[in-house]
Short mmCIF file of C-alpha atoms and ligand atoms in Angstrom, two decimals:
data_model
loop_
_atom_site.label_atom_id
_atom_site.label_comp_id
_atom_site.label_asym_id
_atom_site.label_seq_id
_atom_site.Cartn_x
_atom_site.Cartn_y
_atom_site.Cartn_z
CA MET A 1 -21.16 6.87 11.06
CA SER A 2 -19.64 8.32 14.13
CA LYS A 3 -15.94 8.24 12.92
CA THR A 4 -16.32 10.79 10.29
CA PHE A 5 -13.40 13.18 9.52
CA PRO A 6 -13.87 16.97 8.91
CA GLU A 7 -15.02 17.77 5.39
CA ASP A 8 -11.83 19.38 4.27
CA PHE A 9 -9.58 16.81 5.83
CA SER A 10 -6.54 16.29 3.55
CA TRP A 11 -6.01 12.60 3.23
CA GLY A 12 -2.60 12.10 1.48
CA VAL A 13 0.42 9.96 0.81
CA ALA A 14 3.97 10.86 1.19
CA THR A 15 7.44 9.99 -0.36
CA SER A 16 10.74 11.55 -0.79
CA SER A 17 13.07 12.31 -3.75
CA TYR A 18 15.96 10.10 -3.19
CA GLN A 19 13.86 7.08 -1.94
CA ILE A 20 11.87 7.01 -5.15
CA GLU A 21 13.23 8.92 -8.11
CA GLY A 22 16.21 7.03 -9.38
CA ALA A 23 17.58 8.62 -12.48
CA ALA A 24 20.46 9.63 -10.25
CA THR A 25 22.67 10.76 -13.04
CA GLU A 26 20.13 11.82 -15.62
CA GLY A 27 18.63 15.09 -16.55
CA GLY A 28 21.63 17.12 -15.29
CA ARG A 29 21.17 16.06 -11.65
CA GLY A 30 24.18 16.61 -9.39
CA GLU A 31 25.59 14.18 -6.76
CA SER A 32 24.01 14.26 -3.26
CA ILE A 33 25.50 13.11 -0.02
CA TRP A 34 23.09 10.10 -0.25
CA ASP A 35 24.60 9.15 -3.47
CA ARG A 36 28.04 9.17 -2.08
CA PHE A 37 27.01 7.46 1.18
CA SER A 38 25.07 4.66 -0.52
CA HIS A 39 27.92 3.89 -2.91
CA THR A 40 30.31 3.71 0.08
CA PRO A 41 30.71 -0.14 0.90
CA GLY A 42 29.21 -1.11 4.21
CA LYS A 43 26.76 1.85 4.69
CA VAL A 44 23.52 0.40 3.25
CA LEU A 45 22.26 -2.99 3.75
CA ASN A 46 22.97 -5.13 0.67
CA GLY A 47 24.79 -2.35 -0.97
CA ASP A 48 21.62 -0.97 -2.28
CA THR A 49 21.64 2.61 -3.72
CA GLY A 50 19.01 4.99 -4.88
CA ASP A 51 20.43 4.91 -8.47
CA ILE A 52 17.17 3.55 -9.82
CA ALA A 53 14.82 3.21 -6.82
CA CYS A 54 11.14 3.20 -8.06
CA ASN A 55 12.28 4.99 -11.39
CA HIS A 56 9.62 7.43 -10.37
CA TYR A 57 11.63 10.11 -12.50
CA HIS A 58 10.29 8.23 -15.60
CA LEU A 59 7.26 6.75 -14.22
CA TYR A 60 5.78 9.67 -12.25
CA ARG A 61 2.81 9.90 -14.61
CA ASP A 62 1.72 6.27 -13.91
CA ASP A 63 2.36 6.93 -10.20
CA VAL A 64 0.23 10.02 -10.12
CA LYS A 65 -2.53 8.25 -11.90
CA LEU A 66 -2.51 5.46 -9.41
CA MET A 67 -2.71 8.12 -6.61
CA GLY A 68 -5.80 9.43 -8.46
CA GLU A 69 -7.35 6.03 -8.23
CA LEU A 70 -6.52 5.89 -4.64
CA GLY A 71 -8.44 9.09 -4.28
CA VAL A 72 -5.94 11.06 -2.33
CA LEU A 73 -6.54 14.90 -2.02
CA ALA A 74 -2.86 15.60 -1.27
CA TYR A 75 0.71 14.43 -2.07
CA ARG A 76 3.71 15.20 -0.02
CA PHE A 77 6.95 14.73 -2.05
CA SER A 78 10.40 16.23 -1.80
CA ILE A 79 12.63 18.06 -4.18
CA ALA A 80 16.08 17.05 -4.78
CA TRP A 81 18.15 20.15 -4.35
CA SER A 82 21.00 18.70 -6.56
CA ARG A 83 18.40 18.05 -9.34
CA VAL A 84 17.51 21.79 -9.41
CA ILE A 85 20.95 23.24 -8.61
CA PRO A 86 23.53 20.53 -9.17
CA ASP A 87 26.38 22.20 -7.17
CA GLY A 88 23.77 23.59 -4.71
CA LYS A 89 24.57 27.21 -4.95
CA GLY A 90 25.38 28.00 -8.66
CA GLU A 91 23.73 27.38 -11.94
CA VAL A 92 20.08 26.35 -12.21
CA ASN A 93 19.38 23.03 -14.02
CA GLN A 94 16.25 23.74 -16.23
CA ALA A 95 15.83 20.01 -16.85
CA GLY A 96 15.30 19.36 -13.15
CA LEU A 97 12.95 22.33 -12.67
CA ASP A 98 11.02 20.93 -15.58
CA PHE A 99 10.57 17.61 -13.99
CA TYR A 100 9.02 19.13 -10.79
CA ASP A 101 6.87 21.52 -12.94
CA ARG A 102 5.43 18.32 -14.90
CA LEU A 103 4.93 16.48 -11.61
CA VAL A 104 3.08 19.33 -10.07
CA ASN A 105 1.01 19.84 -13.13
CA SER A 106 0.06 16.06 -13.34
CA LEU A 107 -0.98 16.09 -9.71
CA LEU A 108 -3.18 19.17 -10.16
CA SER A 109 -4.87 17.45 -13.14
CA GLU A 110 -5.79 14.67 -10.85
CA GLY A 111 -7.11 17.12 -8.35
CA ILE A 112 -4.26 16.34 -5.85
CA GLU A 113 -2.93 19.26 -3.86
CA PRO A 114 0.93 19.22 -3.98
CA PHE A 115 2.77 19.54 -0.63
CA ALA A 116 6.46 20.13 -1.40
CA THR A 117 9.30 19.33 1.08
CA LEU A 118 12.45 21.29 0.17
CA TYR A 119 14.90 19.08 2.09
CA HIS A 120 14.51 15.30 2.74
CA TRP A 121 18.20 14.78 3.60
CA ASP A 122 19.79 14.92 0.08
CA LEU A 123 22.30 17.78 0.48
CA PRO A 124 24.25 18.42 -2.66
CA GLN A 125 27.67 16.68 -2.40
CA ALA A 126 29.40 19.92 -3.50
CA LEU A 127 28.05 21.71 -0.66
CA TYR A 128 29.13 18.95 1.61
CA GLU A 129 32.66 19.48 0.52
CA GLU A 130 32.40 23.15 1.66
CA GLY A 131 31.43 21.94 5.17
CA GLY A 132 27.75 21.01 4.59
CA TRP A 133 25.58 21.78 7.54
CA LEU A 134 28.49 22.62 9.74
CA ASN A 135 29.07 25.59 7.32
CA ARG A 136 26.71 28.56 8.31
CA THR A 137 26.68 29.98 4.69
CA THR A 138 24.88 26.62 3.69
CA ALA A 139 21.82 28.26 5.27
CA ASP A 140 22.04 31.07 2.62
CA TYR A 141 22.52 28.67 -0.06
CA PHE A 142 19.28 26.94 0.99
CA ALA A 143 17.37 30.31 0.87
CA TYR A 144 18.75 30.74 -2.72
CA TYR A 145 17.38 27.20 -3.61
CA ALA A 146 14.02 28.03 -1.97
CA ASP A 147 13.98 31.12 -4.13
CA VAL A 148 14.77 29.12 -7.37
CA ILE A 149 12.17 26.40 -6.86
CA SER A 150 9.39 28.66 -5.44
CA ARG A 151 9.73 31.10 -8.39
CA ARG A 152 8.95 28.29 -10.65
CA LEU A 153 6.39 26.31 -8.73
CA GLY A 154 4.94 29.00 -6.27
CA ASP A 155 1.97 29.82 -8.53
CA ARG A 156 0.67 26.29 -8.13
CA VAL A 157 2.30 24.95 -4.90
CA HIS A 158 0.68 26.44 -1.79
CA HIS A 159 2.01 24.21 0.72
CA TRP A 160 5.80 24.05 1.50
CA MET A 161 7.67 22.18 4.03
CA THR A 162 11.30 23.36 4.62
CA PHE A 163 12.96 20.48 6.35
CA ASN A 164 12.11 16.72 6.93
CA GLU A 165 13.15 15.69 10.33
CA PRO A 166 16.00 17.76 11.48
CA LEU A 167 16.57 15.23 14.14
CA CYS A 168 17.63 12.72 11.61
CA VAL A 169 19.95 15.21 9.78
CA ALA A 170 21.72 16.09 12.98
CA ILE A 171 21.79 12.84 14.98
CA LEU A 172 21.71 10.13 12.36
CA GLY A 173 23.97 12.19 10.23
CA HIS A 174 26.33 13.56 12.72
CA VAL A 175 26.23 11.37 16.06
CA SER A 176 25.52 7.82 15.16
CA GLY A 177 26.60 8.08 11.46
CA GLU A 178 23.89 5.76 10.31
CA HIS A 179 22.82 8.24 7.63
CA ALA A 180 24.78 10.42 5.30
CA PRO A 181 27.18 12.05 5.63
CA GLY A 182 28.02 9.41 8.23
CA HIS A 183 29.87 11.29 10.95
CA LYS A 184 30.24 9.94 14.39
CA ASP A 185 30.59 12.55 16.95
CA SER A 186 29.14 11.40 20.29
CA THR A 187 29.77 14.76 22.09
CA PHE A 188 26.78 16.11 19.93
CA GLY A 189 29.12 19.21 19.14
CA GLU A 190 28.62 18.55 15.37
CA ALA A 191 24.77 17.69 15.73
CA THR A 192 23.88 20.86 17.65
CA GLN A 193 25.71 23.08 15.22
CA VAL A 194 24.30 21.31 12.17
CA ASN A 195 20.76 21.58 13.60
CA HIS A 196 21.41 25.29 14.32
CA HIS A 197 22.21 25.94 10.63
CA VAL A 198 19.35 23.78 9.44
CA TYR A 199 17.00 25.95 11.59
CA LEU A 200 18.65 29.23 10.25
CA ALA A 201 18.04 27.94 6.80
CA HIS A 202 14.42 27.15 7.65
CA GLY A 203 13.80 30.64 9.00
CA LYS A 204 15.67 32.33 6.09
CA ALA A 205 13.58 30.37 3.64
CA ILE A 206 10.14 31.42 5.07
CA PRO A 207 9.98 35.03 3.70
CA VAL A 208 11.32 33.87 0.34
CA LEU A 209 8.76 31.26 -0.04
CA ARG A 210 6.07 33.65 0.89
CA ALA A 211 7.27 36.26 -1.46
CA ASN A 212 7.14 33.77 -4.43
CA SER A 213 4.10 31.75 -3.38
CA GLY A 214 1.66 34.35 -2.20
CA PRO A 215 0.61 35.51 1.21
CA THR A 216 -1.86 32.75 1.76
CA CYS A 217 0.56 30.00 1.08
CA GLN A 218 1.13 27.59 4.02
CA ILE A 219 4.75 27.08 5.11
CA GLY A 220 5.94 24.66 7.76
CA ILE A 221 8.54 22.18 9.03
CA VAL A 222 8.31 18.43 9.54
CA LEU A 223 9.43 17.16 12.91
CA ASN A 224 9.53 13.43 14.00
CA MET A 225 8.44 13.71 17.67
CA SER A 226 7.34 10.83 19.75
CA PRO A 227 6.06 10.27 23.26
CA ILE A 228 8.73 9.19 25.76
CA HIS A 229 7.84 6.91 28.60
CA PRO A 230 10.00 6.01 31.42
CA ALA A 231 10.72 2.37 31.77
CA THR A 232 9.74 2.33 35.46
CA ASN A 233 8.47 4.91 37.90
CA SER A 234 11.95 5.22 39.48
CA ALA A 235 13.27 8.77 39.88
CA ALA A 236 16.20 7.74 37.72
CA ASP A 237 14.17 6.43 34.90
CA VAL A 238 11.84 9.39 34.87
CA ALA A 239 14.76 11.82 34.76
CA ALA A 240 16.18 9.94 31.89
CA ALA A 241 12.92 9.98 30.00
CA TYR A 242 12.89 13.83 30.44
CA ARG A 243 16.42 13.91 29.09
CA ALA A 244 15.33 11.85 26.14
CA ASP A 245 12.31 14.13 25.58
CA GLY A 246 14.69 17.00 25.64
CA LEU A 247 16.73 15.47 22.91
CA SER A 248 14.12 14.32 20.62
CA ASN A 249 11.14 16.56 21.24
CA ARG A 250 11.82 19.83 23.05
CA TRP A 251 15.27 20.50 21.34
CA PHE A 252 13.63 20.61 18.02
CA ALA A 253 10.17 22.20 18.77
CA ASP A 254 11.18 24.79 21.39
CA PRO A 255 13.30 26.95 18.89
CA ILE A 256 10.74 27.03 16.27
CA PHE A 257 7.80 27.72 18.60
CA LYS A 258 9.50 29.63 21.50
CA GLY A 259 12.64 31.05 20.01
CA GLU A 260 14.89 29.22 22.56
CA TYR A 261 16.65 25.89 23.07
CA PRO A 262 15.64 24.20 26.20
CA THR A 263 17.87 25.31 29.04
CA ASP A 264 18.27 21.83 30.52
CA MET A 265 19.58 20.67 27.30
CA LEU A 266 21.85 23.67 26.84
CA ALA A 267 23.19 22.89 30.16
CA LEU A 268 23.77 19.15 29.26
CA PHE A 269 25.51 19.97 26.01
CA GLY A 270 27.75 22.59 27.65
CA GLU A 271 30.57 23.49 25.40
CA CYS A 272 29.09 21.31 22.68
CA GLY A 273 26.02 23.40 22.36
CA PRO A 274 25.40 25.42 19.20
CA LYS A 275 27.14 28.68 18.56
CA ILE A 276 24.29 31.27 18.43
CA GLU A 277 24.73 34.70 16.76
CA PRO A 278 22.63 37.71 17.69
CA GLY A 279 19.33 37.59 15.98
CA ASP A 280 19.46 33.90 15.07
CA MET A 281 16.63 32.85 17.42
CA GLU A 282 14.48 35.45 15.87
CA ILE A 283 15.07 34.03 12.37
CA ILE A 284 14.58 30.52 13.49
CA SER A 285 11.24 31.28 15.29
CA THR A 286 9.67 33.17 12.29
CA PRO A 287 6.07 32.15 12.69
CA ILE A 288 4.92 29.12 10.49
CA ASP A 289 1.48 28.34 9.21
CA MET A 290 1.64 24.52 9.91
CA LEU A 291 3.43 21.89 11.65
CA GLY A 292 4.20 18.37 10.01
CA LEU A 293 4.46 15.54 12.38
CA ASN A 294 5.94 12.24 11.49
CA TYR A 295 4.91 9.54 13.93
CA TYR A 296 5.70 5.89 13.98
CA THR A 297 6.06 4.62 17.53
CA ARG A 298 6.83 5.74 21.17
CA ASN A 299 10.09 5.31 23.00
CA VAL A 300 10.39 3.60 26.33
CA ILE A 301 13.51 4.91 28.12
CA ALA A 302 15.56 3.72 31.03
CA ASP A 303 18.51 5.52 32.79
CA ALA A 304 21.86 4.31 31.61
CA PRO A 305 24.28 5.80 34.12
CA ASP A 306 27.16 3.75 32.64
CA ASP A 307 26.72 4.80 29.09
CA PRO A 308 29.70 6.76 27.83
CA GLY A 309 27.48 9.27 26.01
CA ILE A 310 26.15 12.37 27.55
CA ILE A 311 22.43 11.63 27.50
CA LYS A 312 22.84 8.31 29.36
CA THR A 313 19.57 6.61 28.32
CA ARG A 314 18.76 3.47 26.62
CA ASN A 315 15.64 2.19 24.85
CA VAL A 316 13.62 -0.66 26.40
CA HIS A 317 11.54 -3.22 24.48
CA ILE A 318 8.27 -3.80 26.34
CA GLU A 319 6.82 -7.35 26.05
CA PRO A 320 4.14 -8.38 25.04
CA ALA A 321 3.66 -5.85 22.28
CA GLU A 322 3.56 -5.97 18.59
CA TYR A 323 6.47 -4.85 16.53
CA THR A 324 7.00 -3.98 12.83
CA THR A 325 9.90 -5.18 10.64
CA MET A 326 11.68 -2.06 11.77
CA GLY A 327 11.57 -3.32 15.31
CA TRP A 328 9.16 -0.32 16.09
CA GLU A 329 6.35 -1.14 18.71
CA VAL A 330 2.88 -0.58 17.28
CA TYR A 331 1.51 2.02 19.65
CA PRO A 332 -1.45 4.11 18.29
CA ASP A 333 -2.12 5.67 21.59
CA GLY A 334 1.14 7.50 21.18
CA LEU A 335 -0.22 9.33 18.31
CA TYR A 336 -3.13 10.80 20.28
CA GLU A 337 -0.72 11.62 23.07
CA LEU A 338 1.62 13.35 20.85
CA LEU A 339 -1.00 15.42 18.95
CA VAL A 340 -2.68 16.57 22.34
CA ARG A 341 0.75 17.42 23.81
CA VAL A 342 1.86 19.43 20.80
CA GLN A 343 -1.28 21.35 20.63
CA ARG A 344 -1.13 22.12 24.28
CA ASP A 345 2.68 23.02 24.43
CA TYR A 346 3.18 24.64 21.11
CA HIS A 347 -0.12 25.81 19.77
CA PRO A 348 0.67 25.36 16.01
CA ALA A 349 -1.94 26.97 13.79
CA ALA A 350 -2.41 23.69 11.96
CA ILE A 351 -1.07 20.31 12.37
CA TYR A 352 -0.57 17.72 9.58
CA ILE A 353 0.56 14.14 10.24
CA THR A 354 3.10 14.20 7.49
CA GLU A 355 4.16 10.55 7.86
CA ASN A 356 2.63 7.47 9.46
CA GLY A 357 2.81 3.83 8.30
CA CYS A 358 4.52 0.55 9.02
CA ALA A 359 7.13 -1.61 7.48
CA SER A 360 5.85 -5.43 7.06
CA ALA A 361 7.23 -8.36 5.47
CA ASP A 362 4.99 -8.06 2.42
CA GLU A 363 4.91 -10.67 -0.35
CA LEU A 364 3.28 -10.69 -3.60
CA ASP A 365 1.26 -14.03 -3.77
CA LYS A 366 0.42 -16.20 -6.80
CA ALA A 367 -2.81 -14.41 -7.43
CA GLY A 368 -0.85 -11.14 -7.71
CA LYS A 369 -2.17 -9.76 -4.28
CA VAL A 370 -0.39 -8.49 -1.24
CA HIS A 371 -2.24 -9.24 1.92
CA ASP A 372 -0.69 -6.72 4.25
CA GLU A 373 -3.00 -7.23 7.26
CA GLN A 374 -0.63 -5.82 9.63
CA ARG A 375 -0.44 -2.53 7.82
CA VAL A 376 -4.21 -2.36 7.50
CA ASN A 377 -4.66 -2.79 11.25
CA TYR A 378 -1.77 -0.37 11.85
CA LEU A 379 -3.48 2.37 9.72
CA ARG A 380 -6.93 1.79 11.10
CA SER A 381 -5.75 2.07 14.70
CA HIS A 382 -3.81 5.27 13.99
CA PHE A 383 -6.66 6.83 12.14
CA GLU A 384 -8.80 6.04 15.15
CA ALA A 385 -6.15 7.73 17.33
CA ALA A 386 -6.21 10.87 14.98
CA HIS A 387 -9.83 10.98 15.11
CA ARG A 388 -9.97 11.02 18.86
CA ALA A 389 -7.36 13.92 19.01
CA LEU A 390 -9.71 15.75 16.41
CA LYS A 391 -12.75 15.33 18.61
CA ASP A 392 -10.56 16.66 21.58
CA GLY A 393 -9.84 19.81 19.85
CA VAL A 394 -6.53 19.26 18.10
CA SER A 395 -6.24 21.33 14.90
CA LEU A 396 -5.37 18.41 12.61
CA LYS A 397 -5.86 19.23 9.06
CA GLY A 398 -4.61 16.29 7.22
CA TYR A 399 -2.92 12.80 7.24
CA PHE A 400 -0.18 11.50 4.88
CA VAL A 401 0.45 7.86 4.91
CA TRP A 402 4.13 6.81 4.67
CA SER A 403 4.55 5.64 2.04
CA PHE A 404 2.86 5.61 -1.22
CA MET A 405 5.07 2.91 -2.54
CA ASP A 406 7.84 0.59 -1.41
CA ASN A 407 11.09 2.56 -1.75
CA PHE A 408 14.73 2.97 -0.71
CA GLU A 409 14.62 2.74 3.15
CA TRP A 410 17.84 4.60 3.70
CA ASN A 411 20.40 2.39 5.54
CA TRP A 412 17.96 -0.67 5.12
CA GLY A 413 18.09 -0.22 1.39
CA TYR A 414 15.06 -2.20 -0.23
CA ASP A 415 14.90 -4.65 2.59
CA ARG A 416 12.08 -2.84 4.47
CA ARG A 417 8.74 -2.10 2.71
CA PHE A 418 6.64 0.70 3.85
CA GLY A 419 4.46 1.14 0.79
CA ILE A 420 0.67 0.64 0.19
CA VAL A 421 1.74 -0.11 -3.20
CA TYR A 422 4.03 -2.99 -3.70
CA ILE A 423 7.04 -2.48 -5.96
CA ASP A 424 8.78 -5.24 -7.75
CA PHE A 425 12.19 -3.48 -8.06
CA ALA A 426 13.27 -5.85 -10.90
CA THR A 427 10.35 -5.09 -13.28
CA GLN A 428 9.07 -1.86 -11.60
CA GLN A 429 5.68 -3.35 -11.70
CA ARG A 430 3.38 -1.57 -9.15
CA THR A 431 0.74 -3.58 -7.23
CA PRO A 432 -1.67 -1.92 -4.78
CA LYS A 433 -1.69 -3.85 -1.57
CA ASP A 434 -4.68 -4.54 0.52
CA SER A 435 -3.80 -1.49 2.58
CA PHE A 436 -4.20 0.59 -0.58
CA HIS A 437 -7.74 -0.65 -0.80
CA PHE A 438 -8.50 -0.06 2.64
CA TYR A 439 -7.29 3.49 2.52
CA GLN A 440 -9.21 4.08 -0.73
CA ARG A 441 -12.48 3.26 1.14
CA VAL A 442 -11.54 5.46 4.11
CA ILE A 443 -10.85 8.41 1.73
CA ARG A 444 -14.02 7.74 -0.24
CA ASP A 445 -16.16 7.64 2.88
CA ASN A 446 -14.07 10.19 4.79
CA ALA A 447 -14.67 7.86 7.63
CA LEU A 448 -13.49 4.74 9.21
CA PRO A 449 -15.12 1.54 7.90
CA GLY A 450 -17.63 0.00 10.23
CA ALA A 451 -17.57 3.02 12.45
C1 GCO B 1 11.50 9.93 7.66
C2 GCO B 1 11.67 9.34 6.68
C3 GCO B 1 11.15 8.51 5.73
C4 GCO B 1 11.42 7.13 6.21
C5 GCO B 1 10.35 6.74 7.05
C6 GCO B 1 10.45 5.16 7.58
O1 GCO B 1 11.15 11.05 7.35
O2 GCO B 1 11.79 9.32 8.65
O3 GCO B 1 11.10 10.52 6.31
O4 GCO B 1 12.09 8.98 4.80
O5 GCO B 1 11.44 6.31 5.07
O6 GCO B 1 10.32 7.40 8.19
O7 GCO B 1 11.59 5.07 8.23
#
């Protein structure tokens, strides 16, 4: 078998709190900005909300058992801040802490390593009402929350991710308004400030987590970076692709690894750049132990001189190419390209693919099976790309498939299915799809089938 993975490779699956837990008003949980947003008419397709989602809050034992059958060595989940501290900054909700405590213990009893993400977009609504991520003090509240959760779980959780996809927090939340809190500010003035505060929060949480979780714990952040290709070789498209790369990749990776924002982007944002106080960049670039990368697709970019925005780019669809039901191109080479680039430009001590997967039009057939051939092919080709990157020296330590089960896909509600386990949302019945069985075999062999 030539396509064998390293012996200690962490095969895993990923989810996030608001997308799966449900029990939105149970166990003392406080409201989050995603509760408010999803309950606002017109924000989420079909008016779906995460009120019940996969009811994982109640069914977590079954879910963890199924993960055990799958054979994963690691599980990436997120903690709902408002379940642990309902108003985000005050009293601790013991019932919320107890839930994550039970979850972690059941993972450990299946031999599954917990990878906890502290923030997967569900800011406590009470903090939003004090300005949310536009308020610099939110970074201190985040450090307090990191302290509370790691005091309780730090003896058993050794892998911590502070934030998931700050790009989405800043840009989907504060430029396009597709995500909570739904602000539309095309100057990027809000987005750059929000991101700066998120990054301060990240930096402030690192020593706290380390103090509570021991010197050998692994701490990182999860970025969604993607290769950006110019639509043509014209100078205008090449320059446009560089701007898009600045916005989606360098803006997020440079502060963490180099302690600075890219100067071309600062120039582009002008007055709408972040307000940086002395010492901020040192906090933001506090060394991390691992980088999580979420990869789904590449972006093909053309110049858009007439666009009223400041970036002046547009995404181009290349034909013929395969697309998923998200409208995202299937482009496994992009994963290889991204891994090699990140290793070369940023030298992270360890890289994990913290999300990779695809949304398909899955159906449960009469025999009770889900033949998700597109997802099987998608995963196989992306595993191959990761294997190539490993062979070429990338310090890739693990791979988390997004997602363990179908769930609340943000503004797309339950209309888009990313799971390797099918969820019947009316009955909460879980059905492993063909991709589950494919992945089970990859994990068992620690190698790609037929390789
Ligand atoms: C993400 C999101 C996931 C999405 C997935 C598919 O981190 O982008 O973490 O929550 O469901 O990416 O869009």
